JSON list of C-alpha atoms in Angstrom, two decimals:
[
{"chain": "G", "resi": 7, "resn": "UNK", "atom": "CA", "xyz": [-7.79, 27.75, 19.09]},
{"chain": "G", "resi": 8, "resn": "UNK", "atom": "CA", "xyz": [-4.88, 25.68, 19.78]},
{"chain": "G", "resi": 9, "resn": "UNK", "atom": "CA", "xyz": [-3.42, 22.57, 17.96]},
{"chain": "G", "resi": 10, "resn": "UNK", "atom": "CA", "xyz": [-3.95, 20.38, 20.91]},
{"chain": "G", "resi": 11, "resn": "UNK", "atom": "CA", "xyz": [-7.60, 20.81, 20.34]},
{"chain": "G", "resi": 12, "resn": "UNK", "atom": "CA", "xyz": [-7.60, 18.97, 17.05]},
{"chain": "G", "resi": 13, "resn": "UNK", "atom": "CA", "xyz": [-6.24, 15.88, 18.92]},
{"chain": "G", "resi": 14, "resn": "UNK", "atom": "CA", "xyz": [-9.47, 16.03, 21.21]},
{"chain": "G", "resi": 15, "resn": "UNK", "atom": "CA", "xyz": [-11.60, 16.21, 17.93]},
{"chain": "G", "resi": 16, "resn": "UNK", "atom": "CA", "xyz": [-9.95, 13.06, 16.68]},
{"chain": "G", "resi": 17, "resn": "UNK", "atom": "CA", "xyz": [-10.17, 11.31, 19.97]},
{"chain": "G", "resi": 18, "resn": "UNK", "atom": "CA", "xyz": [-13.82, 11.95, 20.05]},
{"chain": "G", "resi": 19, "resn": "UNK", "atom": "CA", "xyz": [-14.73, 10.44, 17.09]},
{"chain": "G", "resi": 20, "resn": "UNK", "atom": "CA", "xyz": [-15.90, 6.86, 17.31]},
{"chain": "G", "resi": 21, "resn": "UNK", "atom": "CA", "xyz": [-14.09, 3.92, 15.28]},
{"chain": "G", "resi": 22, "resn": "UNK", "atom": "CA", "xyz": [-16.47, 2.72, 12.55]},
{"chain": "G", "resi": 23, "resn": "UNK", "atom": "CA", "xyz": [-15.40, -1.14, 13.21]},
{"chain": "G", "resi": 24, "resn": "UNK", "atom": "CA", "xyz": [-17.74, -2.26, 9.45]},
{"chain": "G", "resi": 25, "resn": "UNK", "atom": "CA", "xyz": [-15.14, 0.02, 7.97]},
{"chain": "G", "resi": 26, "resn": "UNK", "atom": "CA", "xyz": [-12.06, -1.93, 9.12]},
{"chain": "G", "resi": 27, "resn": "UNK", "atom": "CA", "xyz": [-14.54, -4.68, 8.43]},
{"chain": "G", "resi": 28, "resn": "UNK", "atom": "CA", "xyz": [-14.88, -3.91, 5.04]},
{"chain": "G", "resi": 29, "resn": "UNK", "atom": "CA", "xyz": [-11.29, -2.92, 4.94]},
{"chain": "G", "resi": 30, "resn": "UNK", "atom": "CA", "xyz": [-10.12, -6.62, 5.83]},
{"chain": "G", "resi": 31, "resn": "UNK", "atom": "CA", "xyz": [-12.64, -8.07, 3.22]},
{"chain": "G", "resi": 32, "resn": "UNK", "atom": "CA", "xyz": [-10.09, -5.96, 0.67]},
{"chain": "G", "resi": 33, "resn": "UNK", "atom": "CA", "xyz": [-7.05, -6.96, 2.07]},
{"chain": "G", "resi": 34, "resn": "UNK", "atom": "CA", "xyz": [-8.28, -11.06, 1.42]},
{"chain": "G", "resi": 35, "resn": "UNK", "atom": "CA", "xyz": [-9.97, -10.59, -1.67]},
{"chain": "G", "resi": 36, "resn": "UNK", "atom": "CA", "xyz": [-6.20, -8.94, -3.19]},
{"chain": "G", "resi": 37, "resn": "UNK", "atom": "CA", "xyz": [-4.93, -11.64, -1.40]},
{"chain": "G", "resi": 38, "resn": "UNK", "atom": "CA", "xyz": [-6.84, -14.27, -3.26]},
{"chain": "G", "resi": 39, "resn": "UNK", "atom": "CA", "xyz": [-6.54, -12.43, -6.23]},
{"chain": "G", "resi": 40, "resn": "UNK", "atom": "CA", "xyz": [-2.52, -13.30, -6.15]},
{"chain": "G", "resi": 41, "resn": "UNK", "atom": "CA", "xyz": [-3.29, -16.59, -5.88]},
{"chain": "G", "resi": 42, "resn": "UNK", "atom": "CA", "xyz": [-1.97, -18.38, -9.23]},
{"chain": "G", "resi": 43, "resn": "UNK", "atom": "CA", "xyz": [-4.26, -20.84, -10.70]},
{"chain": "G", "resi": 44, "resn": "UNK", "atom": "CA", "xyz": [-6.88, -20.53, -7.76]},
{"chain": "G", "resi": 45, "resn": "UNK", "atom": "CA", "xyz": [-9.91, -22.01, -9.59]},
{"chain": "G", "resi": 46, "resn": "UNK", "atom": "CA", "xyz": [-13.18, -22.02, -7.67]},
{"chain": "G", "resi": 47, "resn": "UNK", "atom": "CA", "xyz": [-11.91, -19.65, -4.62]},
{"chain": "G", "resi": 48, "resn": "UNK", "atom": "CA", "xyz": [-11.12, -16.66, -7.16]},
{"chain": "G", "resi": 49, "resn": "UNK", "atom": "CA", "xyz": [-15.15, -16.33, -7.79]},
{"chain": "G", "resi": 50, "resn": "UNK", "atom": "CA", "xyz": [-15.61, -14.85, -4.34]},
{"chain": "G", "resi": 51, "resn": "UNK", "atom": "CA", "xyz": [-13.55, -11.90, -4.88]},
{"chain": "G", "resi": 52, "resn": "UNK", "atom": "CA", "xyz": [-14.42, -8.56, -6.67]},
{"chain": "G", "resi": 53, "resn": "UNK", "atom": "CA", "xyz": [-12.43, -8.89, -10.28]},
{"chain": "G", "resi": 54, "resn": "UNK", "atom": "CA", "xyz": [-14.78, -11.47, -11.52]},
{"chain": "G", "resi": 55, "resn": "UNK", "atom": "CA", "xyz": [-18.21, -8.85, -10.59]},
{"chain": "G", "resi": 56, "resn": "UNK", "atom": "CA", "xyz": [-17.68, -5.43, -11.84]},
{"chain": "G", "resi": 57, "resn": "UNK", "atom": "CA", "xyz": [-15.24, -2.70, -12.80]},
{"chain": "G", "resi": 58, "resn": "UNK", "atom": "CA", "xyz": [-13.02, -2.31, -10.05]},
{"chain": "G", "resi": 59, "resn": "UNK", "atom": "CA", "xyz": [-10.64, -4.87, -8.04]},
{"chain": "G", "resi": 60, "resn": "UNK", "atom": "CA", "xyz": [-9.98, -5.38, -4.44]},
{"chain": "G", "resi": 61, "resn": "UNK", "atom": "CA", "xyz": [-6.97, -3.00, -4.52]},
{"chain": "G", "resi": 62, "resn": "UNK", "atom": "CA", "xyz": [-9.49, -0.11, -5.83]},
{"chain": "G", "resi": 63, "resn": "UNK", "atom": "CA", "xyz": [-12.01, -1.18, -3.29]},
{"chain": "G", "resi": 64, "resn": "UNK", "atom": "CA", "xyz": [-9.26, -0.89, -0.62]},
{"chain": "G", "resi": 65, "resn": "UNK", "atom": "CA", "xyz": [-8.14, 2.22, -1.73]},
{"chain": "G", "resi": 66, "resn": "UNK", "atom": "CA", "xyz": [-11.74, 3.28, -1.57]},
{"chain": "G", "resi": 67, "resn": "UNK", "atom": "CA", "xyz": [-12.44, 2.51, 1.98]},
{"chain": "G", "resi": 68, "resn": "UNK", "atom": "CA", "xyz": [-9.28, 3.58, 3.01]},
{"chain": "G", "resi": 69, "resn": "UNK", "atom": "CA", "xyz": [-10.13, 6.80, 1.55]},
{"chain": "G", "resi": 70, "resn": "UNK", "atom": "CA", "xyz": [-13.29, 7.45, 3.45]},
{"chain": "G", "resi": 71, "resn": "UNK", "atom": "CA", "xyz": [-12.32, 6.44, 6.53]},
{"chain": "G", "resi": 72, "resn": "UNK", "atom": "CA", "xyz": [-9.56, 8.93, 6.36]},
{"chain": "G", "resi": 73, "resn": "UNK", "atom": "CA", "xyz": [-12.31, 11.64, 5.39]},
{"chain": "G", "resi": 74, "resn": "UNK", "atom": "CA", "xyz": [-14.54, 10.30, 8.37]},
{"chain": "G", "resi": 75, "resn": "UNK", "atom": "CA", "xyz": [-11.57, 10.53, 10.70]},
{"chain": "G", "resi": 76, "resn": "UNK", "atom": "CA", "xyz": [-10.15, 14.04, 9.39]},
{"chain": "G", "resi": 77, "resn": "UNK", "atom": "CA", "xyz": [-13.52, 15.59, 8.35]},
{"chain": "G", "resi": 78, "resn": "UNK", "atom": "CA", "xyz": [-14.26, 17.20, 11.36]},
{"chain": "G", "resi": 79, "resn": "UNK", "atom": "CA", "xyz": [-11.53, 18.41, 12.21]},
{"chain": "G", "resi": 80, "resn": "UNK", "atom": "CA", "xyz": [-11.41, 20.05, 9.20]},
{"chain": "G", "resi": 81, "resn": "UNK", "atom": "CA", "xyz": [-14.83, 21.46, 9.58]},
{"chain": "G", "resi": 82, "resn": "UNK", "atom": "CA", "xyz": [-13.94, 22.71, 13.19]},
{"chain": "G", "resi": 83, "resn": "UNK", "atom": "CA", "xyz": [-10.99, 25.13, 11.28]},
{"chain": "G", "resi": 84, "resn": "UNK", "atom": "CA", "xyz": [-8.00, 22.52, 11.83]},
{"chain": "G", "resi": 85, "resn": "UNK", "atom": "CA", "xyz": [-6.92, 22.57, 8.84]},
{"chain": "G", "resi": 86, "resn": "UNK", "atom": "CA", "xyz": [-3.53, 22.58, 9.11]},
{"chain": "G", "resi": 87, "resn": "UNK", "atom": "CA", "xyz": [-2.88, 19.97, 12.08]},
{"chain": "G", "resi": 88, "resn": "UNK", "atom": "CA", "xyz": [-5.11, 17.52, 9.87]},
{"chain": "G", "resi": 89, "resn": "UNK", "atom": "CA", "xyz": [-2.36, 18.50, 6.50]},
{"chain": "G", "resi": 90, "resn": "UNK", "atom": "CA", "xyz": [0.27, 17.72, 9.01]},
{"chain": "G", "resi": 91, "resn": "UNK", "atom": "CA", "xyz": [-1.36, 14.41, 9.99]},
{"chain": "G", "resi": 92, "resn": "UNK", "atom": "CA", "xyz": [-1.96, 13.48, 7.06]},
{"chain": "G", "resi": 93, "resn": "UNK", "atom": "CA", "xyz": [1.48, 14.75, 5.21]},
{"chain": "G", "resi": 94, "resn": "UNK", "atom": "CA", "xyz": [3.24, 12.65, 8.44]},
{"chain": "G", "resi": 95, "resn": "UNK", "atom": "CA", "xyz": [0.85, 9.19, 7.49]},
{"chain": "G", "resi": 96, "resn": "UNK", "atom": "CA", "xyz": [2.06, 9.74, 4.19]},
{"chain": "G", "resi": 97, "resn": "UNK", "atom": "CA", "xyz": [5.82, 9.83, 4.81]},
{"chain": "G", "resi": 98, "resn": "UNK", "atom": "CA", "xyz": [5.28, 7.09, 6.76]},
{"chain": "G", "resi": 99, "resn": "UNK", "atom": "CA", "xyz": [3.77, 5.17, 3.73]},
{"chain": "G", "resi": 100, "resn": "UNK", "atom": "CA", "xyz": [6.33, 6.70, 1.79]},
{"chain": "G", "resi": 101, "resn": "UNK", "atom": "CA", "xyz": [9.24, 5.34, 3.80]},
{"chain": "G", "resi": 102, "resn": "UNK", "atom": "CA", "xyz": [7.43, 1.83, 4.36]},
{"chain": "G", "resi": 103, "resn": "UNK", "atom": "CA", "xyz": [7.33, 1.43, 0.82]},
{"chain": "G", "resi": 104, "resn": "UNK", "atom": "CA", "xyz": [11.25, 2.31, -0.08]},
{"chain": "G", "resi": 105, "resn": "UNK", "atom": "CA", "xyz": [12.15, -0.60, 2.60]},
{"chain": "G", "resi": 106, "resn": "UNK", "atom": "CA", "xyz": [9.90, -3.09, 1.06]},
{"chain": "G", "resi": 107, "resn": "UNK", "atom": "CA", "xyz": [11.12, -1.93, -2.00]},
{"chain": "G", "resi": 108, "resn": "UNK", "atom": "CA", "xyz": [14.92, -2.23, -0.79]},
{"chain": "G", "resi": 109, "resn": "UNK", "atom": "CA", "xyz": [14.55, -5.59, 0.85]},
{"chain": "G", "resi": 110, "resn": "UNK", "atom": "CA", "xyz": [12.42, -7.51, -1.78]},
{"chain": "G", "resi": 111, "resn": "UNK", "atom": "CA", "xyz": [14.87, -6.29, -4.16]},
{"chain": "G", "resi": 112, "resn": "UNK", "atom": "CA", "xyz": [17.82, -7.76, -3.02]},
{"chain": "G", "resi": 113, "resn": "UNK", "atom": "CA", "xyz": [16.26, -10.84, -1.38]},
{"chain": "G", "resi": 114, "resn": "UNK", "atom": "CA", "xyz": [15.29, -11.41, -5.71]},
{"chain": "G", "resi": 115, "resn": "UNK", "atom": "CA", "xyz": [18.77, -10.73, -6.21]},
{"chain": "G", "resi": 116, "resn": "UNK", "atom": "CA", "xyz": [19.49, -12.93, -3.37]},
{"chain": "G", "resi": 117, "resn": "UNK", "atom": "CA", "xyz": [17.90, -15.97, -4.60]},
{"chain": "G", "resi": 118, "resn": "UNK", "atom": "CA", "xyz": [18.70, -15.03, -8.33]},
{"chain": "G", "resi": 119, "resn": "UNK", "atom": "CA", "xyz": [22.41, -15.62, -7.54]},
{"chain": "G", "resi": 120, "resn": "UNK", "atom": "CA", "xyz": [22.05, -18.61, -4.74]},
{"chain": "G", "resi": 121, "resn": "UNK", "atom": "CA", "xyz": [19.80, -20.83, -7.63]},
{"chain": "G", "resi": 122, "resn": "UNK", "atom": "CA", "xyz": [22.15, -19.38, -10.52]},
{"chain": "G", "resi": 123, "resn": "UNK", "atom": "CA", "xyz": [18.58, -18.83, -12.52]},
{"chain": "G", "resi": 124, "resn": "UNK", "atom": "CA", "xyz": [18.66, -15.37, -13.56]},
{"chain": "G", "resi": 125, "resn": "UNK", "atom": "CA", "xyz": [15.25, -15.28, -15.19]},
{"chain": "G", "resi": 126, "resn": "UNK", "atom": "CA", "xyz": [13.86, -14.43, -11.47]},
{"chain": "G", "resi": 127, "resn": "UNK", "atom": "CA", "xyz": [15.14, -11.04, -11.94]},
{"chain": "G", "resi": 128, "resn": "UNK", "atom": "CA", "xyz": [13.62, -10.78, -15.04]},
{"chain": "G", "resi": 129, "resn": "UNK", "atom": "CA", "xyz": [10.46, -12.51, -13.76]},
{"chain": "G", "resi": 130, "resn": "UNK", "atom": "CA", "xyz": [10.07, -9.61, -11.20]},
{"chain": "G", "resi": 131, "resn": "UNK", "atom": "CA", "xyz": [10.87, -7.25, -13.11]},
{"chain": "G", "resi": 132, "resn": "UNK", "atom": "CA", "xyz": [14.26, -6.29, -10.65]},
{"chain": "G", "resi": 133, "resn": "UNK", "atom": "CA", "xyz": [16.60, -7.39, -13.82]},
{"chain": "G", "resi": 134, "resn": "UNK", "atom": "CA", "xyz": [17.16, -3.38, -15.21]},
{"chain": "G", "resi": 135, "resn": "UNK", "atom": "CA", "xyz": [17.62, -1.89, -11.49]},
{"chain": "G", "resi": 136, "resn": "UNK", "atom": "CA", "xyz": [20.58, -4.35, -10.63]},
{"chain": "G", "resi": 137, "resn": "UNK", "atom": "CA", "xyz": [22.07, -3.52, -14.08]},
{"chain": "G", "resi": 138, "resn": "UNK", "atom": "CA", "xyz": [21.90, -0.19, -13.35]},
{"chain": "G", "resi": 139, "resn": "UNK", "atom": "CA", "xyz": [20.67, 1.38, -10.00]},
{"chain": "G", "resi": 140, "resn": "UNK", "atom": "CA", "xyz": [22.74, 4.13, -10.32]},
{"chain": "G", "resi": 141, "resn": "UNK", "atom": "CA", "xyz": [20.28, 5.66, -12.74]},
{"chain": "G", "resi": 142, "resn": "UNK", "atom": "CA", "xyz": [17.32, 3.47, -11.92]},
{"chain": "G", "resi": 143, "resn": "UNK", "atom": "CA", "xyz": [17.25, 4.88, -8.02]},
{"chain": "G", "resi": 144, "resn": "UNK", "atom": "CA", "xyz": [15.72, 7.89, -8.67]},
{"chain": "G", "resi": 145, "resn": "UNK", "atom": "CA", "xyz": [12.97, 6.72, -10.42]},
{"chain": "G", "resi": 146, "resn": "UNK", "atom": "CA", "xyz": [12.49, 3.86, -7.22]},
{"chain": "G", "resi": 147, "resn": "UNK", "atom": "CA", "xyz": [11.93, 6.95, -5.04]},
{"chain": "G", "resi": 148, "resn": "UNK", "atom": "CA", "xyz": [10.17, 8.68, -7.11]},
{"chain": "G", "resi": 149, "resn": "UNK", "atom": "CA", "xyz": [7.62, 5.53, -7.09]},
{"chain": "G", "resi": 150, "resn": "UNK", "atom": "CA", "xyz": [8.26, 5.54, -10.91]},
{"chain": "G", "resi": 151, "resn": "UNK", "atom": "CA", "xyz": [10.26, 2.04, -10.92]},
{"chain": "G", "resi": 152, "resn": "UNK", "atom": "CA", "xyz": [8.12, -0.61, -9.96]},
{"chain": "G", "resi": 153, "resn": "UNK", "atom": "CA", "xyz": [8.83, -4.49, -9.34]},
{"chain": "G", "resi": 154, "resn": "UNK", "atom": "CA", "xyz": [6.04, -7.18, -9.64]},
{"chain": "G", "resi": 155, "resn": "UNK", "atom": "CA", "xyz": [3.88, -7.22, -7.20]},
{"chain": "G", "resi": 156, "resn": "UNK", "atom": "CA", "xyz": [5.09, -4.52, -5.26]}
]
């Protein structure tokens, strides 16, 4: 069979519109959930009903949809043009993530330095990499280093 096959497979499978239903729903409720001193709006979302969060229940969703949309190609012995699709969505995560990384570190830097109030590099946690990205990089790429709320 040829690789071009597996793209028919994944054309051919309908979009499940309740998942990127449900999928939204997560994206609000962790939205919400940021929300400092939110008071009665913070009920609705998931933190205050069970065991998980909205971020887990994202994750979640996001995880079976990828298994509805790569299952069957799978099953119809693609394996490796779904790996590849998959390893490419995941660089491209990857990648995402080092910019956002990149740019909210230096716009905290930014603002750090225009107010003169250093405590905002402490406050999001950016304070160690600007003393010392040399060493601290690797660990940023390596998803090790993590600022708040990134």
């Amino acid at each position: 069979m040829e690789p071009h096959h597996a793209h028919q497979i994944e054309e051919t499978i309908e979009r499940d519109v309740r998942l990127d239903l449900f999928r939204g729903l997560g994206l609000w409720m962790i939205f919400l959930d940021h929300i400092p001193n939110d008071g009665a709006i913070g009920w609705i979302t998931l933190r205050n009903y069970g065991f998980s969060d909205a971020a887990e229940f994202f994750v979640f969703i996001s995880g079976y949809l990828a298994g509805f949309i790569y299952g069957p190609i799978i099953a119809s012995g693609f394996l490796l043009s779904a790996a590849k699709r998959l390893w490419t969505r995941a660089a491209h995560i990857y990648a995402a993530h080092i910019m956002l990384f990149l740019i909210f570190t230096a716009q905290v830097a930014r603002t750090s330095r225009r107010l003169d109030n250093p405590m905002y590099e402490n406050e999001f946690n950016v304070f160690n990499f600007l003393q010392h990205p040399d060493i601290l990089i690797g660990q940023a790429l390596t998803l090790r280093y993590k600022p708040v709320d990134l």
